[in-house]
PDB file of C-alpha atoms in Angstrom:
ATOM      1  CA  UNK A   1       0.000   0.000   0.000  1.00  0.00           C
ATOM      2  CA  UNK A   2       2.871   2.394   1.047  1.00  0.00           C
ATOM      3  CA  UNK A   3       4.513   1.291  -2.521  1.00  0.00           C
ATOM      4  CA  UNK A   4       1.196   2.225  -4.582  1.00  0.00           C
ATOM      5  CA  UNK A   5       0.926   5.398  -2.428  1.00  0.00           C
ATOM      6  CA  UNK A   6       4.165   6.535  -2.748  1.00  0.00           C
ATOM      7  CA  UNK A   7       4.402   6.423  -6.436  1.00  0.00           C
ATOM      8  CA  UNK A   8       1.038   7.779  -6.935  1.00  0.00           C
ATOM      9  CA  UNK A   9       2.556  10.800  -4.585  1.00  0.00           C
ATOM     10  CA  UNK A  10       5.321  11.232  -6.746  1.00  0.00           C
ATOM     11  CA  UNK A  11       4.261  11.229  -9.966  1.00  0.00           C
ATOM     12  CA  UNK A  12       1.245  13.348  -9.279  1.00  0.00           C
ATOM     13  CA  UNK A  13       3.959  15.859  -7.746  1.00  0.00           C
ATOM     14  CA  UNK A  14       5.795  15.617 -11.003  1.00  0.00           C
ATOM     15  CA  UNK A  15       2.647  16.593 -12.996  1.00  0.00           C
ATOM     16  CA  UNK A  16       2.626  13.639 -14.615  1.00  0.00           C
ATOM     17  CA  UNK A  17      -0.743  12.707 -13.728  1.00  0.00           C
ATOM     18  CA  UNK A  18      -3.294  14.852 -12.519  1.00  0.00           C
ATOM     19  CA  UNK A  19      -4.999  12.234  -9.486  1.00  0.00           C
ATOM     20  CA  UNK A  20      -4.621   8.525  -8.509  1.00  0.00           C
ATOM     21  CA  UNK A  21      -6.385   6.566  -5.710  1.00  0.00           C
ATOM     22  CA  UNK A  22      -4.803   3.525  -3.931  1.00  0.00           C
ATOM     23  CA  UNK A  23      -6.525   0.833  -2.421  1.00  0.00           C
ATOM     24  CA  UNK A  24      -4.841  -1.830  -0.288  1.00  0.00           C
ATOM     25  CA  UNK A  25      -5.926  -6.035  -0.520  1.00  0.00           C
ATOM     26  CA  UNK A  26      -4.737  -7.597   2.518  1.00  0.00           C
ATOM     27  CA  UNK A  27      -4.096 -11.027   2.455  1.00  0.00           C
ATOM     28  CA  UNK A  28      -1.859 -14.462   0.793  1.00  0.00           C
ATOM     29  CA  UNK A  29       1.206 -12.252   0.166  1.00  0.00           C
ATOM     30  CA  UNK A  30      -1.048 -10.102  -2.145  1.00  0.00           C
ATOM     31  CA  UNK A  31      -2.576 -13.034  -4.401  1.00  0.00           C
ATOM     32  CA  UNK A  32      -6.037 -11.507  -2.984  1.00  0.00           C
ATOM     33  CA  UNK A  33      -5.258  -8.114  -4.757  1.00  0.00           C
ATOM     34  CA  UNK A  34      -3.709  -9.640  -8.143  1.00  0.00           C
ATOM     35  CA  UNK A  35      -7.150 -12.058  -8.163  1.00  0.00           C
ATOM     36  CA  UNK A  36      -9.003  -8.734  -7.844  1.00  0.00           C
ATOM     37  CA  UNK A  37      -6.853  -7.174 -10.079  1.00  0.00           C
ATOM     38  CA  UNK A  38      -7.416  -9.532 -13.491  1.00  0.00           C
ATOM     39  CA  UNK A  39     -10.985  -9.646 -12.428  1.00  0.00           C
ATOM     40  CA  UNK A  40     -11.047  -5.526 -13.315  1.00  0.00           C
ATOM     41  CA  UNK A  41     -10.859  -7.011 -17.072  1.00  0.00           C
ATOM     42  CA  UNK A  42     -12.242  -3.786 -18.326  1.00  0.00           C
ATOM     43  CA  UNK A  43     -10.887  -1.406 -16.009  1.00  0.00           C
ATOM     44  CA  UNK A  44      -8.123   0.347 -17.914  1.00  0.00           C
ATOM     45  CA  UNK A  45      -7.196   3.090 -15.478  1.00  0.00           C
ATOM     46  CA  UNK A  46      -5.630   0.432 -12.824  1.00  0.00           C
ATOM     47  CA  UNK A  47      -2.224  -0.401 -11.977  1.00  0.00           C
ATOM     48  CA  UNK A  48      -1.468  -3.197  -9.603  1.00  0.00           C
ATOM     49  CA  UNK A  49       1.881  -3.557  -7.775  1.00  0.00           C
ATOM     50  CA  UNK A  50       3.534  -7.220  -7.734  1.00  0.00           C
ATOM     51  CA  UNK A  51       6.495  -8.496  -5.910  1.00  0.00           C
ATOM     52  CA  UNK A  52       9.188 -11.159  -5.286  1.00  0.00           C
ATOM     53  CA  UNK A  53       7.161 -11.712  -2.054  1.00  0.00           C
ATOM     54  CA  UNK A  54       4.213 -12.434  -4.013  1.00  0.00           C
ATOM     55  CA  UNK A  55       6.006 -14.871  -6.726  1.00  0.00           C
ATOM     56  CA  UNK A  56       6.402 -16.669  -3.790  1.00  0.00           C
ATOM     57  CA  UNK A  57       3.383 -17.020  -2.650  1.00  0.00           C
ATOM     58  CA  UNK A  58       1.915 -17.901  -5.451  1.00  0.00           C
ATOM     59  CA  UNK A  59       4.595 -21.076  -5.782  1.00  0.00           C
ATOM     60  CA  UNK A  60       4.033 -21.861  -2.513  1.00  0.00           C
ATOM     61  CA  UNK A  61      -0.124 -21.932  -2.393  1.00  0.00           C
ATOM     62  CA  UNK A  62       0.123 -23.698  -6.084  1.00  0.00           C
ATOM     63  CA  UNK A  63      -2.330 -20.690  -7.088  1.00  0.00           C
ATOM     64  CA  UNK A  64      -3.790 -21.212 -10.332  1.00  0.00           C
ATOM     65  CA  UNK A  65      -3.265 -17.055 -10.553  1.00  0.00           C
ATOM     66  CA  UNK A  66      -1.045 -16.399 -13.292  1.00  0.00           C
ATOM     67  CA  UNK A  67       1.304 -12.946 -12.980  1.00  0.00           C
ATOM     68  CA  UNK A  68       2.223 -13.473 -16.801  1.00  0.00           C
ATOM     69  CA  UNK A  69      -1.931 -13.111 -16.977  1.00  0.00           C
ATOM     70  CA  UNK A  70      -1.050  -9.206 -16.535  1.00  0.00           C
ATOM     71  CA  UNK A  71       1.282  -7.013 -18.328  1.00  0.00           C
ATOM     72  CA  UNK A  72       4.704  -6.442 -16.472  1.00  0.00           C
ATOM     73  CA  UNK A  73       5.928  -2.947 -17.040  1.00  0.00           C
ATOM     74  CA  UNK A  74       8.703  -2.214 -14.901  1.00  0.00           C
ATOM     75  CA  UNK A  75      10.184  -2.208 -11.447  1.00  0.00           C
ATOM     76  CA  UNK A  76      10.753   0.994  -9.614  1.00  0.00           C
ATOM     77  CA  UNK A  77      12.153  -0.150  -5.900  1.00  0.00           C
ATOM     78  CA  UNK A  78      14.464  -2.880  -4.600  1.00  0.00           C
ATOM     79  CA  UNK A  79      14.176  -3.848  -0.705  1.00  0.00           C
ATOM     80  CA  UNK A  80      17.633  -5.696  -0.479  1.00  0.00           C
ATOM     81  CA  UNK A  81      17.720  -8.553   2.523  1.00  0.00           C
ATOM     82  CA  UNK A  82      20.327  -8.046   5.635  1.00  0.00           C
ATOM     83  CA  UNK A  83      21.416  -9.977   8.522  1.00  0.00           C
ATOM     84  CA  UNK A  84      20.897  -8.824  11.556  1.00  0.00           C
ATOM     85  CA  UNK A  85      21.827  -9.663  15.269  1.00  0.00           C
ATOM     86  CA  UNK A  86      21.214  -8.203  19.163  1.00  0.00           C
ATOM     87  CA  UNK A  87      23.790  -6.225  20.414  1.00  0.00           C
ATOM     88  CA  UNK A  88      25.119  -8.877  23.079  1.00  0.00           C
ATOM     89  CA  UNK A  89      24.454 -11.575  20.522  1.00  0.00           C
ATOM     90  CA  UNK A  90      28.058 -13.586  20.412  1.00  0.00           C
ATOM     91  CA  UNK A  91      28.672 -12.534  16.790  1.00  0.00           C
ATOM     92  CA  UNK A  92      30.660  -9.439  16.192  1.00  0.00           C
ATOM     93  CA  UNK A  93      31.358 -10.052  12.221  1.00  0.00           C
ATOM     94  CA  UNK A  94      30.100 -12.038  10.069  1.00  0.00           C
ATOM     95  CA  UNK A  95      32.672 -14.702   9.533  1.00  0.00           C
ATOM     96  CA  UNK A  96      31.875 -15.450  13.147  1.00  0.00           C
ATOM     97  CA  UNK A  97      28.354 -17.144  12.034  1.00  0.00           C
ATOM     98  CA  UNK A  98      29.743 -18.826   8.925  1.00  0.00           C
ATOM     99  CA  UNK A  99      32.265 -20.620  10.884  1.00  0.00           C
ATOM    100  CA  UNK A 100      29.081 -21.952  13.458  1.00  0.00           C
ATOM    101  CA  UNK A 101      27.203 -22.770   9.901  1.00  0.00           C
ATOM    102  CA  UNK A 102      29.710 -24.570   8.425  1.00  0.00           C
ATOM    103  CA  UNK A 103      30.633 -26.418  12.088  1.00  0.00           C
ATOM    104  CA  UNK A 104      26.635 -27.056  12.749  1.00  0.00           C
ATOM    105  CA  UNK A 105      23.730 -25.617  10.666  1.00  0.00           C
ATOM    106  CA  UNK A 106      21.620 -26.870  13.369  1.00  0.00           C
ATOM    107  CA  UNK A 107      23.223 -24.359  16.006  1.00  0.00           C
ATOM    108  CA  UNK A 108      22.120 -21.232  14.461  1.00  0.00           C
ATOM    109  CA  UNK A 109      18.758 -19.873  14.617  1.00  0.00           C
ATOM    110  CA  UNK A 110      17.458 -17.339  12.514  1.00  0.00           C
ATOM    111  CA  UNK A 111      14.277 -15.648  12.513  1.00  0.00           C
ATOM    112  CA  UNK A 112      12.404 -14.178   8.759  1.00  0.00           C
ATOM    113  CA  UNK A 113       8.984 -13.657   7.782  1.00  0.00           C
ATOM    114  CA  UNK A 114       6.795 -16.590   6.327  1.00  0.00           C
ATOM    115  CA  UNK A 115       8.025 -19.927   5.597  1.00  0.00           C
ATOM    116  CA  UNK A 116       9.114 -20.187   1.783  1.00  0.00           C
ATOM    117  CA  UNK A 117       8.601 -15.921   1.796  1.00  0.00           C
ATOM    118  CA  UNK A 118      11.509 -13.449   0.952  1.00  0.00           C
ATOM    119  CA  UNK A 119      13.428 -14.172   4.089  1.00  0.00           C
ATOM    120  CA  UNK A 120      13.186 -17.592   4.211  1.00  0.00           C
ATOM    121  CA  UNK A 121      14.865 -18.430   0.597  1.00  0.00           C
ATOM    122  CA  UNK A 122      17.742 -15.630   1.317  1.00  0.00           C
ATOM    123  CA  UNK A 123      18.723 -17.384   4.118  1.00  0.00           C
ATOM    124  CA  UNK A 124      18.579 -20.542   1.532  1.00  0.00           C
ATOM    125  CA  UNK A 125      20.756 -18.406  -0.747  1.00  0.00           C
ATOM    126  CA  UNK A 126      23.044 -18.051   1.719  1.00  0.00           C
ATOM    127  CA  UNK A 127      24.058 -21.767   2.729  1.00  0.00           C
ATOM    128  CA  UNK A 128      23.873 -22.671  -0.954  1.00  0.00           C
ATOM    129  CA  UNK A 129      26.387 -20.220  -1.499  1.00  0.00           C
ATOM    130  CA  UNK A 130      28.618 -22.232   1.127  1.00  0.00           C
ATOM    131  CA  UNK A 131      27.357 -25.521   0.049  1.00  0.00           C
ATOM    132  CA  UNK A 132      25.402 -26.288   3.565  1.00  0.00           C
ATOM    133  CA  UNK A 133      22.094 -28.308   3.099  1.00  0.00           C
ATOM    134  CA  UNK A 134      19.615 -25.285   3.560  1.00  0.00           C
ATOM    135  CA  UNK A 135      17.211 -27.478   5.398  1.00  0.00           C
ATOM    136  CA  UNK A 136      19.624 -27.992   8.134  1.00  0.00           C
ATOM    137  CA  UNK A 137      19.600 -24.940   9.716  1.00  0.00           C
ATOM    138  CA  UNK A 138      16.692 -23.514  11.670  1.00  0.00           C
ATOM    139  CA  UNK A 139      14.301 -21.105  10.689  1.00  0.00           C
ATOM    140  CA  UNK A 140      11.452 -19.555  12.633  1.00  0.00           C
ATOM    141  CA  UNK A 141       9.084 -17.799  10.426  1.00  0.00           C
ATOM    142  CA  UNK A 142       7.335 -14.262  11.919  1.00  0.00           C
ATOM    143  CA  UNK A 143       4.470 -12.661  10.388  1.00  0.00           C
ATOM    144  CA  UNK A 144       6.083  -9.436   9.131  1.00  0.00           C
ATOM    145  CA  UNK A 145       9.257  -7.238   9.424  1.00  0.00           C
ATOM    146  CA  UNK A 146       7.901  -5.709  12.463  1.00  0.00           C
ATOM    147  CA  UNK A 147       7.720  -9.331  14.224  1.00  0.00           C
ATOM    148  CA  UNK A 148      11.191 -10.183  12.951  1.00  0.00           C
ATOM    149  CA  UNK A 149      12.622  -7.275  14.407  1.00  0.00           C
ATOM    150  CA  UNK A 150      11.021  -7.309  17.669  1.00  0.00           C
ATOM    151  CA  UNK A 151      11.482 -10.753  18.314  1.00  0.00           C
ATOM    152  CA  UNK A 152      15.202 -10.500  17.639  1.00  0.00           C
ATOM    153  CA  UNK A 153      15.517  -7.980  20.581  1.00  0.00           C
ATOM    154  CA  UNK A 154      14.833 -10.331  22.918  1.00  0.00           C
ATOM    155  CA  UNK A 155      16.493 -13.297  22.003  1.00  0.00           C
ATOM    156  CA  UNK A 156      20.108 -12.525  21.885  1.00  0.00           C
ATOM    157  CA  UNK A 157      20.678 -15.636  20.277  1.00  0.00           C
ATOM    158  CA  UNK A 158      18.535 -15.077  17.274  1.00  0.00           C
ATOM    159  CA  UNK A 159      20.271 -14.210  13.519  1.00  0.00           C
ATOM    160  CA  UNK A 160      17.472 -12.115  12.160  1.00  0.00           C
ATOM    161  CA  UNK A 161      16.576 -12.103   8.085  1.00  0.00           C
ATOM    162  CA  UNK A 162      14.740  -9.319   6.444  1.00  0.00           C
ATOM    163  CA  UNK A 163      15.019  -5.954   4.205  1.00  0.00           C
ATOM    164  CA  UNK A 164      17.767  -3.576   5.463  1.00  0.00           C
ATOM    165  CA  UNK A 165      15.108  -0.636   5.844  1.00  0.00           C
ATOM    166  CA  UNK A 166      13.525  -2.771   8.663  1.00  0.00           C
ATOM    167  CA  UNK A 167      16.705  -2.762  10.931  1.00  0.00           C
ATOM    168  CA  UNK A 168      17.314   1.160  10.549  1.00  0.00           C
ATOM    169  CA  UNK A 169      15.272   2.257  13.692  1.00  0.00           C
ATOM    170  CA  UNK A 170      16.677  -0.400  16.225  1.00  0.00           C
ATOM    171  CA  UNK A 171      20.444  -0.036  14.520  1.00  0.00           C
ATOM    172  CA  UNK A 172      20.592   3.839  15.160  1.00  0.00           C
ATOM    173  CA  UNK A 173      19.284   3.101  19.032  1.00  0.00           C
ATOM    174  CA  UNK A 174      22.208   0.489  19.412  1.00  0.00           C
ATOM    175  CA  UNK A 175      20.380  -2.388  19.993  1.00  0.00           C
ATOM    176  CA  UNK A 176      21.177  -4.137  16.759  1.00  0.00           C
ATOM    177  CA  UNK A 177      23.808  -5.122  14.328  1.00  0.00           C
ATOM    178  CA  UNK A 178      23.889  -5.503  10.940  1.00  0.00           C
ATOM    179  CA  UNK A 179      26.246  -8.166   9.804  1.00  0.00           C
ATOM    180  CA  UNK A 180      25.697  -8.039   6.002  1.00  0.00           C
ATOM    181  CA  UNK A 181      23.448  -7.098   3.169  1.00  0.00           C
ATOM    182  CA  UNK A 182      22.379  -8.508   0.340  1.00  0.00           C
ATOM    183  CA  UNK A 183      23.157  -5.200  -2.104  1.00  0.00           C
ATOM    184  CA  UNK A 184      25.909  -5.099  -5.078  1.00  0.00           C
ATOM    185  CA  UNK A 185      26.547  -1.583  -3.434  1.00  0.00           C
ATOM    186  CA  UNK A 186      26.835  -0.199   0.111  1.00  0.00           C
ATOM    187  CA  UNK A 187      23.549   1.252   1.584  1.00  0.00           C
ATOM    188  CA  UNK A 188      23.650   5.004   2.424  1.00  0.00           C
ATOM    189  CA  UNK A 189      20.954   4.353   5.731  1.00  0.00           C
ATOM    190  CA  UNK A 190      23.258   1.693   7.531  1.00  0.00           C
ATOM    191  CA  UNK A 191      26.985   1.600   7.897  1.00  0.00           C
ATOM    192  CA  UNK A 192      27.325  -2.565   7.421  1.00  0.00           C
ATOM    193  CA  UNK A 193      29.367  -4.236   4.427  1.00  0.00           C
ATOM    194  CA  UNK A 194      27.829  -6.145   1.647  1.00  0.00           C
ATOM    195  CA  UNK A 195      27.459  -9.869   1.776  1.00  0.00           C
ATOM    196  CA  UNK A 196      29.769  -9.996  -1.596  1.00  0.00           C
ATOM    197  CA  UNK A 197      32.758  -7.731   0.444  1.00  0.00           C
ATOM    198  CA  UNK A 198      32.999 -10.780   2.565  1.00  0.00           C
ATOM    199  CA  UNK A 199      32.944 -13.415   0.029  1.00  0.00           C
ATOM    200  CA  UNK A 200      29.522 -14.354   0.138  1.00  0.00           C
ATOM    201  CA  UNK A 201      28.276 -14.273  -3.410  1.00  0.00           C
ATOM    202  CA  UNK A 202      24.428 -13.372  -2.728  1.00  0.00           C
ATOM    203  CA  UNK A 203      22.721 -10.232  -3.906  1.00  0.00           C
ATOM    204  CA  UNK A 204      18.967 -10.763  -3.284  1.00  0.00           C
ATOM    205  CA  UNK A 205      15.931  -8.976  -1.999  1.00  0.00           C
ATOM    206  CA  UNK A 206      12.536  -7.998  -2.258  1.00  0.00           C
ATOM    207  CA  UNK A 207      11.135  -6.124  -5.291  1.00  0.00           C
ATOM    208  CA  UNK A 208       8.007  -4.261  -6.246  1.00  0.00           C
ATOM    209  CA  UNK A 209       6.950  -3.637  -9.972  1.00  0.00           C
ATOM    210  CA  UNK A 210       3.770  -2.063 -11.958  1.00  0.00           C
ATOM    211  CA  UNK A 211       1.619  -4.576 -14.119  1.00  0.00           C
ATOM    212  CA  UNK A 212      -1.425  -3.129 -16.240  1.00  0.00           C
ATOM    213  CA  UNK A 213      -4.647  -5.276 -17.274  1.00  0.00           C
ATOM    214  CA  UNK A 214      -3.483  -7.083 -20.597  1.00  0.00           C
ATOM    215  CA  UNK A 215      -5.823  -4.972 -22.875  1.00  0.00           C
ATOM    216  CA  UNK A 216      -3.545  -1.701 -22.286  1.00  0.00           C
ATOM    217  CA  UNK A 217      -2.920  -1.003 -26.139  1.00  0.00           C
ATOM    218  CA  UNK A 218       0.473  -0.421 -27.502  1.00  0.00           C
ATOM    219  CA  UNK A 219       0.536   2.728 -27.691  1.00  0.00           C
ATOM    220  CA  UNK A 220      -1.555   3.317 -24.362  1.00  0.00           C
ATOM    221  CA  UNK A 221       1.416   1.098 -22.771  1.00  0.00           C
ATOM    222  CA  UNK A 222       4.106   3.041 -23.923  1.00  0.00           C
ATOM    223  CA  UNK A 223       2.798   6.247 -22.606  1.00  0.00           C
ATOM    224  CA  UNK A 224       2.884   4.408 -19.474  1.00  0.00           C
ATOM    225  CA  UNK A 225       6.350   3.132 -19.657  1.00  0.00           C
ATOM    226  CA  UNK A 226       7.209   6.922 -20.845  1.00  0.00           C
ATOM    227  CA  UNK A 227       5.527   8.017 -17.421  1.00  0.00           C
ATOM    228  CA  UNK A 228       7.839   5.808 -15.171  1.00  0.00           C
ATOM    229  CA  UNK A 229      10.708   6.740 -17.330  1.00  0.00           C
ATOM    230  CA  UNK A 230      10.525  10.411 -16.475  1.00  0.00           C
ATOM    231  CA  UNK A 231       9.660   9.282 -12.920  1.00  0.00           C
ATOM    232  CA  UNK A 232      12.150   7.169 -12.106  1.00  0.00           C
ATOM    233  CA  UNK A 233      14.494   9.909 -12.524  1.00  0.00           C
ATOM    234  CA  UNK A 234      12.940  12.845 -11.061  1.00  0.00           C
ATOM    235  CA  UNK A 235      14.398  14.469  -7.240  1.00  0.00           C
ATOM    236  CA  UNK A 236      11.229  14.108  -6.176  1.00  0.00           C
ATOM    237  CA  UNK A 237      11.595  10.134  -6.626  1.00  0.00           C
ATOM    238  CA  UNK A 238      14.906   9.902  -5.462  1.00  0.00           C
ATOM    239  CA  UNK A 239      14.063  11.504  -2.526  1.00  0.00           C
ATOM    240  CA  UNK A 240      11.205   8.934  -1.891  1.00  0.00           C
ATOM    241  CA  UNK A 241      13.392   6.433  -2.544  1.00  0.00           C
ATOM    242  CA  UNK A 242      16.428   7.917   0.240  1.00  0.00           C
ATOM    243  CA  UNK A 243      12.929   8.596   2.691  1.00  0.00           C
ATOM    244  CA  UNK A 244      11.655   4.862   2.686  1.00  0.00           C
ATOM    245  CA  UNK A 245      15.283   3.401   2.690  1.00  0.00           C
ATOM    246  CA  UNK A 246      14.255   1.473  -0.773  1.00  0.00           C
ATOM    247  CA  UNK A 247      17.081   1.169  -3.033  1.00  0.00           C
ATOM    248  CA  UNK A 248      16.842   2.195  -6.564  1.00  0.00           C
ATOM    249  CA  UNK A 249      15.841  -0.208  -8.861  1.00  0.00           C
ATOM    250  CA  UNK A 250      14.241   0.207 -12.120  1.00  0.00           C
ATOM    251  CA  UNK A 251      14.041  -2.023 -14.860  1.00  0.00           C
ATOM    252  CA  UNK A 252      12.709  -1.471 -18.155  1.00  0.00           C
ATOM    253  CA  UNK A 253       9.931  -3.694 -19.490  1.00  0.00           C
ATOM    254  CA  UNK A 254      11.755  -6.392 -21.527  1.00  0.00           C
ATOM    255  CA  UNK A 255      14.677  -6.747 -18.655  1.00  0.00           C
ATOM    256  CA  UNK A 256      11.778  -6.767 -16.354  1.00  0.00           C
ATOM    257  CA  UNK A 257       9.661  -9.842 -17.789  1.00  0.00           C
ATOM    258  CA  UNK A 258      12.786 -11.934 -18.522  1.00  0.00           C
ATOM    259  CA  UNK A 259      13.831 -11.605 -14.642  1.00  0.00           C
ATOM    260  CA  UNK A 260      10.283 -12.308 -13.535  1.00  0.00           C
ATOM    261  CA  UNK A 261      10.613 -15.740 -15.175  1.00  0.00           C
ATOM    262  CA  UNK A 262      14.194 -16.092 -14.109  1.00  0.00           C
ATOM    263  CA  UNK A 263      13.303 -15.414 -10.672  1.00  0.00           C
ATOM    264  CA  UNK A 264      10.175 -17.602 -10.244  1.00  0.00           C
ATOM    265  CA  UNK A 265      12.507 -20.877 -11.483  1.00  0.00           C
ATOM    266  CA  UNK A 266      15.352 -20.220  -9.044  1.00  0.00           C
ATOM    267  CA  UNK A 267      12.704 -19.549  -6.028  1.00  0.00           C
ATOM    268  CA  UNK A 268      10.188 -22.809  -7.316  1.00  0.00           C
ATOM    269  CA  UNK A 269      13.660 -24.742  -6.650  1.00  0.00           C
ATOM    270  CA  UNK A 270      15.038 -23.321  -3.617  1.00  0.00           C
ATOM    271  CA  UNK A 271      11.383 -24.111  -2.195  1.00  0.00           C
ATOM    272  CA  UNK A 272      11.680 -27.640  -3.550  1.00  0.00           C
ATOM    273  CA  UNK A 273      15.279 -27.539  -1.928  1.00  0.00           C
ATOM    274  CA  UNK A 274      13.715 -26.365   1.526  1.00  0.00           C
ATOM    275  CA  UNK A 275      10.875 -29.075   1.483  1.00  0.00           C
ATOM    276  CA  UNK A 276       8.255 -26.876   1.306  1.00  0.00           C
TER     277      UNK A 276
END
């Protein structure tokens, strides 16, 4: 909802539109709002906003919703995953935990949101990348960011998983540390190395894209993709973007439908690879 909002905001600001509305579909990861969505058939002035988190979902619930069933157009933000721990947790760096996950997977803990969600498969990424079974270490799945993040305060034994944005707060009031994240760059809102600095080979996160019904015409599309274009590189996005600690992250249409079906292979086998 804050996604929709926020680039509703922005291009409205930019004069590239003259309203919007935004309504929010709670529920299965958003698979309620993309079956609402492709039921609006006719409805040619809506936008819907997908995700990674949602690709997901649908793998996991064996949905017979389709996202191909809508038109991808681009993606705008990138939420990149971090590692997190409490202050008095016993690791200080990151090599610290790989050395207990490559001793015994079983003796780390880490906390994410649902099982199979975001979270979950990073933390797959991440013992794939050091060739440790994935199902050997121990997850507990939380309900949100918010969960993840609170939990992890008071179990100082706890390796929490989620986007970088969500440990900000608790980071600045020194009661967390951020071990790595899951960016090809350095972050500006948190001080912590990337995961590929320290040899890890994972970049990974969540992502959230625009899809219009599939009877936008060609040239109707285009104006749309022109729209984002001019967006995406506006001040007034930017600044959204540095506001919400989102990362920048657009991709054009064609780059943008390849890695949608690039993306949902590697996460239907790294769900397989989990047992789920």
């Amino acid at each position: 909802d804050r996604i929709g909002k926020s680039i509703g905001t922005a291009l409205k600001n930019e004069e590239l539109i003259k309203d919007f509305s935004s309504k929010n579909f709670t529920g299965g990861s958003g698979t309620w709002a993309l079956s609402t969505f492709q039921a609006y058939k006719n409805r040619l002035a809506t936008s819907f906003i997908g995700s990674q988190t949602l690709i997901n979902n649908l793998i996991l619930t064996k949905s017979a919703l389709k996202l191909s069933d809508s038109k991808a157009i681009a993606q705008l933000v990138q939420e990149y995953e971090a590692i997190a721990v409490p202050v008095n947790s016993k690791y200080q760096t990151l090599d610290q935990l790989i050395n207990d996950l490559r001793n015994n997977p079983k003796s780390v803990t880490f906390i994410g949101g649902t099982a199979g969600g975001v979270d979950h498969v990073f933390m797959a990424k991440i013992l794939n990348s050091l060739n440790i079974d994935p199902k050997l270490a121990n997850y507990q799945p939380q309900n949100s960011g918010f969960e993840v993040v609170t939990k992890s305060l008071t179990d100082k034994n706890a390796v929490a998983l989620s986007t970088s944005g969500d440990f900000v707060a608790q980071v600045n009031a020194g009661k967390l540390r951020v071990l790595g994240i899951a960016s090809p760059e350095k972050v500006k809102w948190l001080k912590a190395k990337t995961l590929k600095a320290q040899y890890i080979d994972v970049v990974y996160g969540n992502w959230y894209g625009i899809f219009l019904p599939p009877l936008y015409s060609e040239p109707q599309t285009n104006n749309f993709i022109h729209l984002l274009d001019v967006l995406h590189n506006s001040h007034i996005w930017l600044k959204t973007l540095e506001d919400n600690y989102w990362s920048e992250g657009y991709v054009g249409q064609k780059d943008f439908v390849a890695q949608i079906e690039a993306q949902t292979a590697e996460t239907k086998s790294i769900i397989s690879l989990l047992g789920l």
